[in-house]
XYZ file of C-alpha atoms in Angstrom:
576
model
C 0.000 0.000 0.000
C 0.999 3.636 -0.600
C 2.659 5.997 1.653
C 1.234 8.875 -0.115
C -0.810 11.435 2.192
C -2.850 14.087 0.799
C -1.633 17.152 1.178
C -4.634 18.274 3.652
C -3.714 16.537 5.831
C 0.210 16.042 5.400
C -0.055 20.300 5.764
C -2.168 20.138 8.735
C -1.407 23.052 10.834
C 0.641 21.451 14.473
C 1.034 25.053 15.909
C -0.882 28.408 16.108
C 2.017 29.668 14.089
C 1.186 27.702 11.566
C -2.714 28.293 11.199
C -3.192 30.071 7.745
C -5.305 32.849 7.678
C -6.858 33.379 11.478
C -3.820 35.400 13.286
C -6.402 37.332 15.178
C -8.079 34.440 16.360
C -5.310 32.654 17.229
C -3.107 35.120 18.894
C -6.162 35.439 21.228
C -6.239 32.018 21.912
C -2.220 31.855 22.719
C -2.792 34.842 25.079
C -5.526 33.304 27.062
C -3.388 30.131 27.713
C -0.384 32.349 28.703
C -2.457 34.286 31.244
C -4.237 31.153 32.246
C -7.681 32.603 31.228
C -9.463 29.173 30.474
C -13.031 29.121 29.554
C -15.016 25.619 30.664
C -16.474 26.101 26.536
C -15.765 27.430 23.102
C -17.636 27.842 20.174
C -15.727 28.011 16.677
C -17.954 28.649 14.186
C -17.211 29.886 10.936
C -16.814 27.896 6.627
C -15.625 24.761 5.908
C -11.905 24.631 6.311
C -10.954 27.340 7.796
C -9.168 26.045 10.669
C -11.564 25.058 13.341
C -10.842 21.489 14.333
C -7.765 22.264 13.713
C -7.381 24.808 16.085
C -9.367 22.974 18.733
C -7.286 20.238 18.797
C -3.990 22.661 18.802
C -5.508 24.226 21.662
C -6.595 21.112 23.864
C -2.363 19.767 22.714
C -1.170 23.368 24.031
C -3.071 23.339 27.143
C -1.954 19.782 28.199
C 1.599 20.060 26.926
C 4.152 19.266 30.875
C 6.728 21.702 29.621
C 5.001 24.091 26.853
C 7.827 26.829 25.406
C 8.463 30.261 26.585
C 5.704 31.021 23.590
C 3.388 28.979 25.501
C 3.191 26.658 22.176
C 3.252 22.795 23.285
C 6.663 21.404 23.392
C 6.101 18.276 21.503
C 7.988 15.879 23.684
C 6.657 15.359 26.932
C 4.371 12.209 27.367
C 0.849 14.833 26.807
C 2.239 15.419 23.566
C 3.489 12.342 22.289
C 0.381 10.580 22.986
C -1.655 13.072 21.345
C 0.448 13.336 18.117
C 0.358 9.513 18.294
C -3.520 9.648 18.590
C -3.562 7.204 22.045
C -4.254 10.259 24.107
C -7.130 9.874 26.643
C -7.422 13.398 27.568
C -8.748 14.565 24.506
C -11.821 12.979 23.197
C -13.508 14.058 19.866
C -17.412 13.506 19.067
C -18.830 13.774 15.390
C -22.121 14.888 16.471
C -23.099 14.806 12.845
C -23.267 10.748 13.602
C -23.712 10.780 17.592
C -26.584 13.318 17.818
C -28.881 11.358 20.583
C -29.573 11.839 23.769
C -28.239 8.454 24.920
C -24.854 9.918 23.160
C -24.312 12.997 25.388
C -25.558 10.946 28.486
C -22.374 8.351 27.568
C -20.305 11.909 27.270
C -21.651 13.100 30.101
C -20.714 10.215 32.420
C -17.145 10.224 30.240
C -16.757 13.626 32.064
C -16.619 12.522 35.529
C -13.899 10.528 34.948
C -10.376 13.260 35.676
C -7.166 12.930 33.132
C -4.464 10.688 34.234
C -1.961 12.743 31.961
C -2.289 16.753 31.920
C -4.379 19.228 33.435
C -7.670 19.144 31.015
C -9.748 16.704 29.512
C -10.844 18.256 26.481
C -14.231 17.152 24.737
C -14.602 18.409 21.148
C -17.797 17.936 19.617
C -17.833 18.233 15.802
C -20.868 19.861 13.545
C -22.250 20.265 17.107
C -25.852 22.203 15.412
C -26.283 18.393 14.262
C -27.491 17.435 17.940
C -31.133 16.684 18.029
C -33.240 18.963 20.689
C -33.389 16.355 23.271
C -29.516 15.965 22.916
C -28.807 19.842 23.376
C -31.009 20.297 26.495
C -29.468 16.746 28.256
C -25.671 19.114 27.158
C -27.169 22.381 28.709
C -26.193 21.345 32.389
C -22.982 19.890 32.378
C -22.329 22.738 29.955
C -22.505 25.363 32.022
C -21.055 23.896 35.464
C -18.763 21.276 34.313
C -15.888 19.841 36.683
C -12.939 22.068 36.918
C -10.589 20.005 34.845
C -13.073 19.672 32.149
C -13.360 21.767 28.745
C -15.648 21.812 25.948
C -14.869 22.645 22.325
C -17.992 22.899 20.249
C -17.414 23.356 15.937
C -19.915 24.210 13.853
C -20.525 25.448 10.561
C -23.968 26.718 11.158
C -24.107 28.742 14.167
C -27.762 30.288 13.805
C -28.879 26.230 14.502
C -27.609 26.210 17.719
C -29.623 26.749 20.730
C -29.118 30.321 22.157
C -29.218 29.068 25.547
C -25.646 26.869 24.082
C -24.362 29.963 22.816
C -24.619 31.697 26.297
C -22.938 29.630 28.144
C -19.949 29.691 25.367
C -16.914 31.781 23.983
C -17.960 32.832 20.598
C -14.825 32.129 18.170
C -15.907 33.312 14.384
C -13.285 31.920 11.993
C -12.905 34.046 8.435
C -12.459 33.196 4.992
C -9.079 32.952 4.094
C -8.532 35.064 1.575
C -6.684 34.263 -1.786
C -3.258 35.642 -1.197
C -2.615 34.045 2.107
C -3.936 30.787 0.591
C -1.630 31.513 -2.790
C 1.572 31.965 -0.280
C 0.714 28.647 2.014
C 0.158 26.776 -1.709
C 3.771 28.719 -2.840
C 4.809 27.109 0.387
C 3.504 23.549 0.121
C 4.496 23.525 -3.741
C 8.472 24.166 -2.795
C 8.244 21.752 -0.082
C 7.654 19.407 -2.710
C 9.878 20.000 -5.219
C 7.050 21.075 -7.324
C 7.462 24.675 -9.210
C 4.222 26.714 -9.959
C 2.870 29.377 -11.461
C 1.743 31.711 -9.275
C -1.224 32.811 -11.233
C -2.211 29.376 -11.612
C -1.769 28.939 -8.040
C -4.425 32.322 -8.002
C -7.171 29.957 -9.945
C -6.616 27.234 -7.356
C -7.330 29.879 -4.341
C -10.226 31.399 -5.562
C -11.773 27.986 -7.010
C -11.857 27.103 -2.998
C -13.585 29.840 -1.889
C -12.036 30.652 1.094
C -11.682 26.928 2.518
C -7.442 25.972 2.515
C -8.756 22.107 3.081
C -10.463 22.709 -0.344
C -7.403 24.737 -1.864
C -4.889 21.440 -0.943
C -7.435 19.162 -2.310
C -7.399 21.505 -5.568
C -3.719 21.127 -5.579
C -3.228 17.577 -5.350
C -5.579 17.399 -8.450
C -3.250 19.832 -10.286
C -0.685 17.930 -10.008
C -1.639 14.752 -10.854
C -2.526 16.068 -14.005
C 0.558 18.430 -14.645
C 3.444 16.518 -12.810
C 6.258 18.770 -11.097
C 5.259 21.913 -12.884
C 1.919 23.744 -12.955
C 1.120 26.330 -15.480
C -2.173 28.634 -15.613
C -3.127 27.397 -18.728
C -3.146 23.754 -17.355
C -4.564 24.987 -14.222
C -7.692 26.616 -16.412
C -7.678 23.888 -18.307
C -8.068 20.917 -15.604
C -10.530 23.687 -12.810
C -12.666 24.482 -16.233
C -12.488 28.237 -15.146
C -12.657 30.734 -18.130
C -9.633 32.719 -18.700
C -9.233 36.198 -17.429
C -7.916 36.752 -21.371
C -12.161 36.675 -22.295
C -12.984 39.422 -19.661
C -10.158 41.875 -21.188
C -11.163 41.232 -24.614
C -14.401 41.921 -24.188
C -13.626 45.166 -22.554
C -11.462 46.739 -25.468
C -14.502 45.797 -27.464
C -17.334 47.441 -25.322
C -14.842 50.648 -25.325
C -14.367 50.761 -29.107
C -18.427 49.813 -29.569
C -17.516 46.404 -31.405
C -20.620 44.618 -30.937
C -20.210 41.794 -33.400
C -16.885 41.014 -31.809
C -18.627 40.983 -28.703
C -21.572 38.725 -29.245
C -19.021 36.364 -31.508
C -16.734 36.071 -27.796
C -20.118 35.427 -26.160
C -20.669 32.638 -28.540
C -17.253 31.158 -28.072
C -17.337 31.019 -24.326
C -20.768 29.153 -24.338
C -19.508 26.671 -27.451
C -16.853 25.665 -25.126
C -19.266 24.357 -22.254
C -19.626 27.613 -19.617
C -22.031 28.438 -17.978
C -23.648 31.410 -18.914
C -24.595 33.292 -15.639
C -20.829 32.573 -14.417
C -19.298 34.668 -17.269
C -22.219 37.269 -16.928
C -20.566 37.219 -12.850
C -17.282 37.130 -14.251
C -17.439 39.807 -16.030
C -18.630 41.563 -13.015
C -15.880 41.211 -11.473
C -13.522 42.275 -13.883
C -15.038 45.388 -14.322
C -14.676 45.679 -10.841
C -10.956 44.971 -10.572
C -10.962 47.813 -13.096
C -12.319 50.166 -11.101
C -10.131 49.408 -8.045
C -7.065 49.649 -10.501
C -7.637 53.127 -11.040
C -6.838 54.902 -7.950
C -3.409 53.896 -6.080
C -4.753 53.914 -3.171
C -7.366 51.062 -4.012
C -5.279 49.040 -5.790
C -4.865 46.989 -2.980
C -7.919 45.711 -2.985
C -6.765 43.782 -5.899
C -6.272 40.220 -5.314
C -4.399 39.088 -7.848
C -0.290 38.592 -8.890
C 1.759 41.091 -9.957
C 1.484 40.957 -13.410
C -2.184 40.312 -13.837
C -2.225 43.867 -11.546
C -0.334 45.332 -14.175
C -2.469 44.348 -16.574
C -5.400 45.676 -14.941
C -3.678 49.343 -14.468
C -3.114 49.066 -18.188
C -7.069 48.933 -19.067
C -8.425 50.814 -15.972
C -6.436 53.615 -18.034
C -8.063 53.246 -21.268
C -11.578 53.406 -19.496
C -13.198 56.393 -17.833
C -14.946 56.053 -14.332
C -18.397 57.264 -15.521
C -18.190 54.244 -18.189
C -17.168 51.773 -15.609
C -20.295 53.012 -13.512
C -22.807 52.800 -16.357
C -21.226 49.120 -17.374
C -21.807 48.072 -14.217
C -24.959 49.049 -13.533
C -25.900 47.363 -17.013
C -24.813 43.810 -16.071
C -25.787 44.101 -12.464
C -29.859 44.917 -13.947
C -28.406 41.583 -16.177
C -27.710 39.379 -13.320
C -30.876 40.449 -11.399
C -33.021 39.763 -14.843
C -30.729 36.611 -15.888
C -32.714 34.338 -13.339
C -36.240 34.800 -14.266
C -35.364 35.189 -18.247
C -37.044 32.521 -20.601
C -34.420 33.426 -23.476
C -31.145 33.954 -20.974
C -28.885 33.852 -24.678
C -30.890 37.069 -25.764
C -31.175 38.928 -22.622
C -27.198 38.524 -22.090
C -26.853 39.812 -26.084
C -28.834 42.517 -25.305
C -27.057 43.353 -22.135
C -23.579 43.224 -24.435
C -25.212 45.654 -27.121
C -25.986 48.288 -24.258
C -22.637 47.964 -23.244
C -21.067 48.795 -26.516
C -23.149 51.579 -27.692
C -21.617 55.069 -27.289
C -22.198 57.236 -24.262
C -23.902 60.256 -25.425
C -21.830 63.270 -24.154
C -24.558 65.571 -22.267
C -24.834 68.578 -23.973
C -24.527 72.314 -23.040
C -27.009 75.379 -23.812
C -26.352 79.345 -23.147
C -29.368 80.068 -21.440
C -29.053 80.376 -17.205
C -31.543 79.023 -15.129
C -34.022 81.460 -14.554
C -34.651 82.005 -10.744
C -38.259 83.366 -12.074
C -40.097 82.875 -15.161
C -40.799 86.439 -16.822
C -44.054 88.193 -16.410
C -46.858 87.672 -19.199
C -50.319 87.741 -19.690
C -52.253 85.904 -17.250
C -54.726 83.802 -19.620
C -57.646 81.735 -17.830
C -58.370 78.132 -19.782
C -62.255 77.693 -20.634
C -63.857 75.223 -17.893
C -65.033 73.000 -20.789
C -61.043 72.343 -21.182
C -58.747 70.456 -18.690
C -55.307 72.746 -19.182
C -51.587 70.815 -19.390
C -49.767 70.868 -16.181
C -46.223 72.015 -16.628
C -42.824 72.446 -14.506
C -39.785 75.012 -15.389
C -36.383 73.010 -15.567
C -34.340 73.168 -12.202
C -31.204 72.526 -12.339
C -30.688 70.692 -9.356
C -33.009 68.332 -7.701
C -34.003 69.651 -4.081
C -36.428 66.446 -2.479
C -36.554 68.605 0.718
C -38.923 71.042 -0.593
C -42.620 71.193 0.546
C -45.072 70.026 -1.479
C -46.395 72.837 -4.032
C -48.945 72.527 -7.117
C -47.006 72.614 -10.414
C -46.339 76.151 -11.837
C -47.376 76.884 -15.482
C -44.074 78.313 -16.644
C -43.011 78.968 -20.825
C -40.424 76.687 -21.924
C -37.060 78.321 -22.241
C -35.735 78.834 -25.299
C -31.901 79.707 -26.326
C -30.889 83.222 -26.567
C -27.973 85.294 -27.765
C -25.718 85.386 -24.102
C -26.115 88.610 -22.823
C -23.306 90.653 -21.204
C -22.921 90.405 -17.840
C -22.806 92.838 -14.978
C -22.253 92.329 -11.580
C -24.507 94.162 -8.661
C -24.807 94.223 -5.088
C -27.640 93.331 -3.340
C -28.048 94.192 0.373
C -28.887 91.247 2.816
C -28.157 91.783 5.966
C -26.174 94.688 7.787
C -22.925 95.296 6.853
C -23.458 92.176 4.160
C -23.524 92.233 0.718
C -24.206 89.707 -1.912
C -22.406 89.889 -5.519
C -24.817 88.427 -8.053
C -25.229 88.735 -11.955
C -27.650 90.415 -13.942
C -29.319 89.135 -16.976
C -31.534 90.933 -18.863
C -32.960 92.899 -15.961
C -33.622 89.133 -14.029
C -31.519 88.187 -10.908
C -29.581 85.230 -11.108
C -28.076 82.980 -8.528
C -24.607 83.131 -8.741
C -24.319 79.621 -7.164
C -26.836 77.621 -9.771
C -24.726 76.231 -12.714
C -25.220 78.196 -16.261
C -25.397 74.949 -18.013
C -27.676 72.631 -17.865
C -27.890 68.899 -18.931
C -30.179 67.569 -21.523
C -29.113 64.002 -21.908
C -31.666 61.651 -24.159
C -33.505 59.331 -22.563
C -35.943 55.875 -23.461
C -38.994 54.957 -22.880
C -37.141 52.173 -20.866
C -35.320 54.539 -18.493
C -38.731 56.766 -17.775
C -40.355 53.749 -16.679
C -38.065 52.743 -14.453
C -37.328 56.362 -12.658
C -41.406 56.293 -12.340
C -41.281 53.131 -10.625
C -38.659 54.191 -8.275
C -40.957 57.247 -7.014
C -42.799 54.992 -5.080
C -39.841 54.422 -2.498
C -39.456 58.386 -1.980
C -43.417 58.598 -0.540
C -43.666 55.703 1.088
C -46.282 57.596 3.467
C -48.621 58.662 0.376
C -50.697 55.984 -0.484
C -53.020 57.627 -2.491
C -50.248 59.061 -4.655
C -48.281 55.259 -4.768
C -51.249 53.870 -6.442
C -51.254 56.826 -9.084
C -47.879 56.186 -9.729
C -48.755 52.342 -10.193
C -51.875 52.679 -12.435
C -50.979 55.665 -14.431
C -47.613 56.023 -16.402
C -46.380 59.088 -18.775
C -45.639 58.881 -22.306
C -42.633 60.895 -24.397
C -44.688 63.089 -26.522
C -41.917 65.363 -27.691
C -38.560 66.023 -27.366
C -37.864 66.405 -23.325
C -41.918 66.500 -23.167
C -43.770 63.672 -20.900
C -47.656 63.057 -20.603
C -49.716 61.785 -17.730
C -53.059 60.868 -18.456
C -55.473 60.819 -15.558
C -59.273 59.829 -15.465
C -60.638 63.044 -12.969
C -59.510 66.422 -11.533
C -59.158 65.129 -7.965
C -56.333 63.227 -9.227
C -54.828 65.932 -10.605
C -55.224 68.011 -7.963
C -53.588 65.500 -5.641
C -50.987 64.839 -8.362
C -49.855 68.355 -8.329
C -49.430 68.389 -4.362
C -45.954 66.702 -4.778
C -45.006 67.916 -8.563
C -42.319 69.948 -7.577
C -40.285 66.884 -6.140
C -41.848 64.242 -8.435
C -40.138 66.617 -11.474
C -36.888 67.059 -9.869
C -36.910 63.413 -9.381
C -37.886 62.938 -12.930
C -34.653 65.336 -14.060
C -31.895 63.809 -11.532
C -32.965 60.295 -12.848
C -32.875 61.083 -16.477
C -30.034 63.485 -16.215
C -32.215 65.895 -18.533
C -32.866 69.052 -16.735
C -35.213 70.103 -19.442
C -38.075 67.558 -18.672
C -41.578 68.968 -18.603
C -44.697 66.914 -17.885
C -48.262 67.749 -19.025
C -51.156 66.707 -16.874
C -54.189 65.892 -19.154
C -57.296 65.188 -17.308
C -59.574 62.719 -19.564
C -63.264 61.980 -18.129
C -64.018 58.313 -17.448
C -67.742 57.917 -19.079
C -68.623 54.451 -18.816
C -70.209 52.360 -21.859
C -74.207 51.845 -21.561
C -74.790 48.023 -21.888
C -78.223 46.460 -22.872
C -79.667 43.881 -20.787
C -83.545 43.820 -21.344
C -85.520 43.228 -24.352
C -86.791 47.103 -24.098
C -82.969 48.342 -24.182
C -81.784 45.482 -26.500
C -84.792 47.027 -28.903
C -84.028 50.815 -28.412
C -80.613 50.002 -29.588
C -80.847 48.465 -32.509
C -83.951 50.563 -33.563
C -81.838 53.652 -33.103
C -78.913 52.485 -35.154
C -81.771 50.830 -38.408
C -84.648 52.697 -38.708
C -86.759 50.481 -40.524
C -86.515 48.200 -37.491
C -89.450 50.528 -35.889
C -91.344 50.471 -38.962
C -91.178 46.386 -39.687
C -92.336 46.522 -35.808
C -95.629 48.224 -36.481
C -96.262 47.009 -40.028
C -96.477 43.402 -38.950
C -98.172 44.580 -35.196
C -95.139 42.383 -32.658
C -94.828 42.917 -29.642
C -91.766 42.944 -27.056
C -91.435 39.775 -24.775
């Protein structure tokens, strides 16, 4: 038979030194045994392989070691240790409570505990997947759990801490272990990989780390499969290759083609990745993350949030240049409404296709007029509509959205049209004494020197007003008459920067216009388009007259053929 160990548990951590990933953790640990702080119970909870067997049993070793070091690690010599590295110790006992979850299992424990060690200070019970005990099995553990004998500790491990009881987690020392992250698990797998004469790629080594998800028993595991495929070397392309992970190459290419608006390019790499078996939502979540990376690799001081090797960073720095922030916001936002539509698609090909389109079409630069916003509209004839006539509701542009206004009905302003820029002058304007105010004059009309001169008039879809209506409803979430409006009613683009509401009666309106003020600046800071206007039109509900009797069935028809009446009274019939 073979000698060969796997490298989980050839690698197995012997010393808090050597625990990958949980220095926190552990240093508390080390300083609770050198001040002799013992609690009777622990709780490590936390992902699968992460540490926290392994750090119970380093801890019930430690505290048992005859002649621990001046670190207060165990001295692996003395007859403790040698009998627990040799697995005959007595004073540490281990339960898998995934198998032994009965009551008549933690009565057998419970008697076990009665009995004092014959070598060391501690017997140390450590009860595996302990939120696998049934409910009879916690409450029989509750008692001894609390007031056990003075020589006794517990060590409960779980993976699931919301299962256990909360009267088990009172009586406990709450230990939550972390995901290890990537580059700690990349240097112990540099480590492990020299140890055994095996060289590596270190962004190959990357792949294996992030394929295990934070657990290093699952990283070693990884490894030993890399190399019994690739022998004493391992490449990334093998390590792609053998993990089926899509290369970071895709994720690049596709960027330099959504930044020089290549769609077919784009759709044809789409095609490519799913002809060669992945999955779809993984690249979609990929690509997610690259963009992300991106982002990150723009500022210095967030490039360390980059977890990846040195000359993948590189890389990175290279394309966060070519691509401006706003783009990297708007891409994002495009496949993050992708991955929240992805699931409950029918046709997942066409909404990712779509999603790629969006993300190579140009940005449409917002564009700039001459004409200031207007702090009030100019005077003109005041004209009264007819009553017969239900008059358009309107709102003046503002240039920035202010939701902390009152509530005020919607002015009738004129639209603003562009006109030859004035010359300037400046004036002061008293405000208070001894202050003055320096503002600029326009025309004979004040103007705030603090609102911008420009204002935006980006284009908008159908689409994108739909979706800033929707997102009213969240501003008034007190206004429940005016969150059903905005449910049953929606506006329509009528014109360029014009919208239409449609409602059925004036009441509506009326209560409409209550909040129009901060429904339009809402409107504007959602659209970017600082010219939107919206017209109220008020269109009478008049419901259809049905006929249900003979009498009304008759009148009916008789009024649309008039021969009807005289066939009636010709031939003398009569209504039933």
């Amino acid at each position: 038979m073979s000698d060969y160990i796997v490298s989980a548990r050839k690698y197995r951590p012997t010393t808090f030194e050597s625990v990958v990933g949980q220095k926190a953790l552990t240093e508390t640990l080390r300083n609770a045994i050198r001040q002799g702080h013992l609690a009777h119970a622990y709780l490590f909870c936390g992902p699968r392989g992460v540490g926290k067997t392994t750090c119970a049993r380093i801890f019930a070793k430690t505290i048992n070691c005859l002649h621990p070091t001046d670190s207060h690690d165990a001295c692996n010599e003395c007859e403790s240790c040698a009998a627990f590295n040799e697995q005959r110790s007595f004073n540490i006992h281990e339960l898998d409570a995934a198998s032994n979850n009965s009551v008549e299992d933690i009565r057998t424990l419970i008697q076990e505990v009665r009995i004092p060690p014959q070598v060391g200070k501690y017997s140390v019970y450590i009860i595996d997947e302990v939120h696998m005990l049934s409910q009879g099995a916690f409450n029989a553990l509750l008692k001894t759990l609390e007031e056990p004998p003075s020589y006794a500790v517990f060590i409960l491990a779980t993976t699931e801490k919301h299962k256990v009881l909360p009267t088990i987690l009172s009586r406990c020392q709450v230990y939550d272990f972390q995901r290890i992250t990537v580059m700690d698990m990349v240097h112990h797998l540099e480590y492990v990989a020299k140890t055994e004469g095996i060289s590596a790629e270190q962004e190959g080594l990357r792949v294996v780390a992030e394929k295990a998800d934070g657990g290093m028993r699952d990283a070693l595991s990884i490894f030993d499969q890399l190399v019994a495929f690739c022998g004493n070397h391992i490449t990334y392309a093998q390590a792609i290759e053998v993990l089926n992970v899509l290369d970071t190459d895709y994720y690049f290419r596709l960027t330099d083609d959504a930044l020089h608006h290549n769609v077919s390019d784009a759709l044809l790499l789409l095609n490519e990745v799913l002809q060669r078996g992945f999955d779809a939502g993984h690249f979609v979540i990929g690509m997610m993350q690259h963009l992300r990376n991106i982002l990150v690799s723009k500022d210095p001081q967030t490039l360390p949030l980059l977890e990846t090797s040195q000359a993948a960073q590189q890389h990175y720095v290279d394309q966060a240049q070519r691509c401006e922030a706003q783009w990297l916001f708007r891409a994002l936002d495009i496949l993050n409404t992708l991955d929240i539509n992805y699931r409950t698609a029918k046709n997942k090909r066409l909404t990712i296709e779509l999603a790629l389109v969006k993300l190579c079409a140009p940005t449409s630069a917002p564009t700039s007029t001459s004409t200031s916003s207007i702090s009030e509209s100019p005077k003109a004839p005041s004209t009264s509509p007819s009553p017969s006539t239900s008059p358009s509701l309107s709102t003046s542009p503002s240039p920035s959205p202010s939701p902390s206004h009152s509530p005020s009905p919607l002015p009738s302003l004129p639209s603003l049209k562009p006109k030859p820029s004035p010359s300037l002058e400046e004036v002061a304007t008293p405000m208070r004494r001894g202050e003055t105010q320096v503002v600029r004059q326009s025309n004979g009309v004040a103007i705030d020197p603090h609102e911008p001169a420009v204002s935006t008039t980006s284009p908008f879809t159908l689409d994108q007003l739909n979706s800033a209506w929707v997102g009213l409803r969240k501003d008034f979430p007190k206004e429940e008459r005016l969150q059903m409006m905005l449910t049953d009613y929606q506006p329509q683009i009528t014109g360029e920067n014009m919208l239409t509401l449609t409602l059925t009666n004036s009441w509506q309106k009326d209560e409409f216009a209550r909040f129009g003020k901060q429904i339009m600046d809402k409107i504007r800071h959602e659209l970017h388009n600082d010219l939107v206007t919206l017209h109220v039109v008020v269109e009478e509900y008049t419901a259809k007259q049905e006929a249900y009797t003979s009498a009304e069935k008759y009148k009916l028809l008789a009024e649309q053929n008039a021969l009807l009446a005289e066939m009636r009274d010709a031939l003398n019939l009569q209504l039933e």
